[in-house]
Short mmCIF file of C-alpha atoms in Angstrom, two decimals:
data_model
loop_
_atom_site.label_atom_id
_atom_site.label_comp_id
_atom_site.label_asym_id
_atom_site.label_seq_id
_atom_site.Cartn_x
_atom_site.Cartn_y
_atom_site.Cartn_z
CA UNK C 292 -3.39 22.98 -8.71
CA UNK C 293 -2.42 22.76 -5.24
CA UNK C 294 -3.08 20.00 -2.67
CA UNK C 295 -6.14 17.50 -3.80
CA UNK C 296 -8.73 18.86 -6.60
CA UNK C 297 -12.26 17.22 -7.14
CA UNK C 298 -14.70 18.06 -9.41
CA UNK C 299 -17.62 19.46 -9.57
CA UNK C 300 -18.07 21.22 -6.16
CA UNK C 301 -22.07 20.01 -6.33
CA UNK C 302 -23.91 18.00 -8.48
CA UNK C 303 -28.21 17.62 -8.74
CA UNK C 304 -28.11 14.13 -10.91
CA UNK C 305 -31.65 12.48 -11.86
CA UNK C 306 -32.03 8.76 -10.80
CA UNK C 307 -30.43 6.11 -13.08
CA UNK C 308 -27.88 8.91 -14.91
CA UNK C 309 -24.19 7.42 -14.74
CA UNK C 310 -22.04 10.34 -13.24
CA UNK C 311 -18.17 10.85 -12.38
CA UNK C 312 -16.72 12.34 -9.79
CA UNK C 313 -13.46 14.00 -10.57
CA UNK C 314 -9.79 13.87 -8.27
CA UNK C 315 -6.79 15.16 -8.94
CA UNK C 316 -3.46 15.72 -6.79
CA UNK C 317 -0.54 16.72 -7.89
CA UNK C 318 1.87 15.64 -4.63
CA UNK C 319 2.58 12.50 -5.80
CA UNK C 320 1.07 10.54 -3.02
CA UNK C 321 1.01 7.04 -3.96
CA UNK C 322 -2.49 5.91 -1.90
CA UNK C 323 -6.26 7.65 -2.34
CA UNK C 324 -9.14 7.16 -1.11
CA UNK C 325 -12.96 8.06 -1.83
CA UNK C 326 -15.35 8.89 1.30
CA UNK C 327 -18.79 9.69 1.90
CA UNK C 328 -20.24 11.51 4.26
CA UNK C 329 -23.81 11.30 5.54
CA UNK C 330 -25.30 12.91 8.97
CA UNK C 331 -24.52 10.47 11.57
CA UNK C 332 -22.76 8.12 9.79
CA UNK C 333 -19.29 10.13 9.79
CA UNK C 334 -17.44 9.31 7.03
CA UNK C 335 -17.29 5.75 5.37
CA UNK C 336 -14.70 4.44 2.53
CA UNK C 337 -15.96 3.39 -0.43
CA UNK C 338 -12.62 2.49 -2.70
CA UNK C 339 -9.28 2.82 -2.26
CA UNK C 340 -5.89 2.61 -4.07
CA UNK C 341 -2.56 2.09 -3.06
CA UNK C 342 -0.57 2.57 -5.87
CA UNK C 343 -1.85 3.34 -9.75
CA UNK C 344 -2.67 0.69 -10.99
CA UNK C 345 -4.30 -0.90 -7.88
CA UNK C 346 -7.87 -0.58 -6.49
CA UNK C 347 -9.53 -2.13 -3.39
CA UNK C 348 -13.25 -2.14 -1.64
CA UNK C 349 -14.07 -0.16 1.30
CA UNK C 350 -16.94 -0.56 3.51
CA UNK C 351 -19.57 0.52 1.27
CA UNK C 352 -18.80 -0.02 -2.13
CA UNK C 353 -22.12 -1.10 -3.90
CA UNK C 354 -22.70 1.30 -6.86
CA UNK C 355 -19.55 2.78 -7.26
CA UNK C 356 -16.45 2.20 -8.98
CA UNK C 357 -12.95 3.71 -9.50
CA UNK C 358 -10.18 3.38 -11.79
CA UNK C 359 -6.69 4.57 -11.04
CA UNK C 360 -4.74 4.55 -14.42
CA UNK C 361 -2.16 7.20 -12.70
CA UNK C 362 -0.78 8.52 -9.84
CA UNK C 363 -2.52 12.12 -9.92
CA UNK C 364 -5.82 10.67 -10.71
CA UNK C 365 -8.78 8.65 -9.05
CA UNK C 366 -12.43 8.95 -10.47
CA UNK C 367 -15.18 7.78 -8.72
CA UNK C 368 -18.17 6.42 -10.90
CA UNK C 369 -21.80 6.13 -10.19
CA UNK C 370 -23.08 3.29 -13.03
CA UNK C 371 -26.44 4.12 -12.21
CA UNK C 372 -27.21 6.15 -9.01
CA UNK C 373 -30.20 6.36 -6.48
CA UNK C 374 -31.23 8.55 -4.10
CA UNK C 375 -29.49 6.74 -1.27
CA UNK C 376 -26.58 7.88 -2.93
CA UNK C 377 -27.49 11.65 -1.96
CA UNK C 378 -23.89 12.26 -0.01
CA UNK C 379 -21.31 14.33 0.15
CA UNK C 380 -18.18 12.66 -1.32
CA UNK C 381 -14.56 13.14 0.08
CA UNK C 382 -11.45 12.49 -2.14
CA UNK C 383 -8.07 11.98 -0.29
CA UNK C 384 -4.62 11.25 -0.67
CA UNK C 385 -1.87 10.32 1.72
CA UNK C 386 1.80 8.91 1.58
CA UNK C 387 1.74 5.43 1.67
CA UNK C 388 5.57 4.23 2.06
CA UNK C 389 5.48 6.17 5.05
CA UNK C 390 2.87 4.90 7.76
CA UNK C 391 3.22 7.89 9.46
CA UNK C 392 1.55 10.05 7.15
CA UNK C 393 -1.79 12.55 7.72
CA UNK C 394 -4.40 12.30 4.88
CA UNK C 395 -5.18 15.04 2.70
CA UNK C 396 -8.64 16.22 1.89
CA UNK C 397 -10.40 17.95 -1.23
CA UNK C 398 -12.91 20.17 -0.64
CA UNK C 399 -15.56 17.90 -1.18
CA UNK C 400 -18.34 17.37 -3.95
CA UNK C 401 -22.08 17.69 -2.74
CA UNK C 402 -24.10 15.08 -4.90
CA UNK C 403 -28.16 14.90 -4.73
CA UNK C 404 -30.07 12.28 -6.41
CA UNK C 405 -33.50 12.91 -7.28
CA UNK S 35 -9.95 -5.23 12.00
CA UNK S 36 -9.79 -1.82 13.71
CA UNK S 37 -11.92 0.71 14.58
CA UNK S 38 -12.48 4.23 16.08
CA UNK S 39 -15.20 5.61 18.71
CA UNK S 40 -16.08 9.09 19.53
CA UNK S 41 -19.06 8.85 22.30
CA UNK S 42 -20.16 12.49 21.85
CA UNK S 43 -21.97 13.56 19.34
CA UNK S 44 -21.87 17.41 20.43
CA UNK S 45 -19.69 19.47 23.00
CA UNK S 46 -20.67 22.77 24.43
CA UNK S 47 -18.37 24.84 25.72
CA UNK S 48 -18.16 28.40 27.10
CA UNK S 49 -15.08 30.62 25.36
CA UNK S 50 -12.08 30.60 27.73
CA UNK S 51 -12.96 27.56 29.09
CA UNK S 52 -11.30 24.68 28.46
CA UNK S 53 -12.42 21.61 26.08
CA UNK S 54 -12.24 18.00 25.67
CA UNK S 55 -13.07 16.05 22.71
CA UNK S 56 -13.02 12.32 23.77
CA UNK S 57 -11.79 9.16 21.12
CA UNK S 58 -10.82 5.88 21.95
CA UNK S 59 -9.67 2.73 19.53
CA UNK S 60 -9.34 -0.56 18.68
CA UNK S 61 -6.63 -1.84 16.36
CA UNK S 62 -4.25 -4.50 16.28
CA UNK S 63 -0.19 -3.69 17.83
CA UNK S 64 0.44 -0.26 18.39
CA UNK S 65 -1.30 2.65 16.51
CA UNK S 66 -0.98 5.95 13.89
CA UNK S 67 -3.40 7.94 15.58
CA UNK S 68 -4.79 11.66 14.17
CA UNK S 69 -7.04 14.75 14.68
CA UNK S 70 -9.02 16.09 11.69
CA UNK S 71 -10.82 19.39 11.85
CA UNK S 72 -13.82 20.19 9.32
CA UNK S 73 -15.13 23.64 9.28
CA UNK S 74 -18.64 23.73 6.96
CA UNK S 75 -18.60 23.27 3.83
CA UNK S 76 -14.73 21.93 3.64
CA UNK S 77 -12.68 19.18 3.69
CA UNK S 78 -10.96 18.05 6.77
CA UNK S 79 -7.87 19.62 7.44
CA UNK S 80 -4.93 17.93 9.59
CA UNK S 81 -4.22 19.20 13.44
CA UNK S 82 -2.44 16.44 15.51
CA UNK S 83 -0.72 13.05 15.20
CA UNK S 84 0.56 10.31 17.49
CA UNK S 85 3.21 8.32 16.18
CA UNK S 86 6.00 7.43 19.27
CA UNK S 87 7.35 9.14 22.08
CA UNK S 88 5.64 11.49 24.60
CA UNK S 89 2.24 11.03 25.16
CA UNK S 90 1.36 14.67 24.80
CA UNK S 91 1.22 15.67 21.18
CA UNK S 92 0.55 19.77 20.05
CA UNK S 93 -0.36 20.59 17.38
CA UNK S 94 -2.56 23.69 14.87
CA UNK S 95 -4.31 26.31 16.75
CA UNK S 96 -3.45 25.09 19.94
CA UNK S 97 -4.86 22.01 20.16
CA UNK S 98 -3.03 19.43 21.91
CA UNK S 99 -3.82 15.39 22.82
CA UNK S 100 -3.01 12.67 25.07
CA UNK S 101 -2.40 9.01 23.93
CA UNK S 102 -3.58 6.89 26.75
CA UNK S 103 -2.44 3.27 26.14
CA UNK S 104 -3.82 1.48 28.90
CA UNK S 105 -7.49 3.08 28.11
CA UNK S 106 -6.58 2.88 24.49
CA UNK S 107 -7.66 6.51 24.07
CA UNK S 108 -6.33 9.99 22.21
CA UNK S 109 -8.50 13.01 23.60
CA UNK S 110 -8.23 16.05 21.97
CA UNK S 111 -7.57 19.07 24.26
CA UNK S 112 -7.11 22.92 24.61
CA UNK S 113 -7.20 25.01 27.66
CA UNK S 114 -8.91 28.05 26.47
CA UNK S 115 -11.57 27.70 23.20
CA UNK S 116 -12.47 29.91 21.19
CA UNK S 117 -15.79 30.86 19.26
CA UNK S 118 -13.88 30.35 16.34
CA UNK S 119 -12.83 26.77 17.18
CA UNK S 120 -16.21 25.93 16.56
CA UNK S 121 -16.33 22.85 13.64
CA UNK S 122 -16.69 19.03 13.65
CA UNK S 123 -13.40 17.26 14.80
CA UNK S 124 -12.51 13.60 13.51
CA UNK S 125 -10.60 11.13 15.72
CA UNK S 126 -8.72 8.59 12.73
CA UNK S 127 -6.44 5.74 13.35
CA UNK S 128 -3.78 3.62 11.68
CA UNK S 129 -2.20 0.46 12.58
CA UNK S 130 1.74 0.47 12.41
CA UNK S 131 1.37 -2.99 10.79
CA UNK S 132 -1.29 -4.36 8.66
CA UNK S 133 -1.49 -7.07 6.65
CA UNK S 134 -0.74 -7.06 2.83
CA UNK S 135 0.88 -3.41 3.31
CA UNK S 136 -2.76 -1.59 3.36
CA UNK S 137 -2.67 1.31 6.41
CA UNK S 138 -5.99 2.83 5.34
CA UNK S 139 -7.14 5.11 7.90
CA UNK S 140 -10.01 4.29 10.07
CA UNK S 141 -12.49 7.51 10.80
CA UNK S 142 -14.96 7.90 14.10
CA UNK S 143 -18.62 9.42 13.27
CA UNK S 144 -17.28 12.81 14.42
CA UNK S 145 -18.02 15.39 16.97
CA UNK S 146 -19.77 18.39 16.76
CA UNK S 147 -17.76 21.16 18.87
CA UNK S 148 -19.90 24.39 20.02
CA UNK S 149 -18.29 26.99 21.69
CA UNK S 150 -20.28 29.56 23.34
CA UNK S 151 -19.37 33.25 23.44
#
């Protein structure tokens, strides 16, 4: 593993079918973050964590939950999903101790709910 | 609470010429500010920060950008584009303090670059 890892790359999930969305990094950054991105809408933060053992709401939470039991790892659950949840979903990491610091990206899991 | 806008969704530009990808902000004391580049089907990929000092900051592939703080705004430059430049660019900002020790990053919609050949 280098950089930021998420799992699977794309995902076609029927309505009302729980679903986790894997991300891994192995740089020890202490903050991540989970994104989605939607045409026109840029991207929008939907949890975040500052440290394992910490999680906070973003702007559009609803529907989605996270866990951050470590520092490498930071699933993102779907308890139930609709189709407004059709998105592409952005896992990051940066250094938090250090303001300063650029944001890492994974490449991104595709999601489609039907 | 702080905020990012990029007022163009798409820029068209002929290769060799040069291009301008505008972003202004709004955030409390002085800002973190950043360039992201996302070719399709990737993640977004660093190019440029702002943190102190000169107001001209280079950075990957010859991109370059100006922090502006009287019009509160961090355009992204390069004098001669290339077909290959070609992606969506994200203008991001941080604030240098925030309350309770969170520095998320705020993201702008994004804008589309085009450069013609």
């Amino acid at each position: 593993i280098a950089g930021i890892t998420q799992a699977p790359t794309s995902q076609i999930l029927a309505a009302g079918r729980r679903m986790t969305l894997r991300c891994t990094q192995d740089m020890r950054h202490n903050a991540m973050y989970w994104y989605r991105q939607d045409l026109g809408l840029g991207l929008r933060l939907i949890h975040y964590s500052n440290t394992a053992g910490t999680t906070g709401k973003g702007e559009v939470p609803d529907g989605y939950s996270v866990s951050r039991a470590n520092t490498d790892d930071f699933p993102l659950t779907l308890a139930s999903a609709v189709p407004s949840q059709t998105s592409v979903y952005f896992c990051a990491s940066r250094e938090q101790g250090l303001m300063n610091t650029e944001a890492f990206f994974g490449q991104g899991t595709r999601l489609t709910v039907v | 609470a702080q905020s990012v806008a990029q007022p163009e969704d798409q820029v068209n530009v002929a290769e060799g010429n040069p291009l301008t990808v505008k972003c202004t902000y709004s955030v409390s004391g002085n800002p973190y500010l950043f360039w992201y580049v996302q070719y399709p089907n990737r993640g977004l990929q660093f190019l440029l920060k702002y943190i102190t000092g000169d107001n001209l900051v280079k950075g990957s592939y010859g991109f370059e950008a100006e922090f502006n703080k009287s019009q509160t705004s961090f355009h992204l430059k390069k004098p001669s584009a290339l077909v290959s430049d070609s992606a969506l660019y994200f203008c991001a900002v941080s604030p240098v303090h925030a309350s309770g020790g969170s520095y998320i990053p705020t993201f702008g919609r994004g804008t589309s670059l085009i450069v013609h050949p």
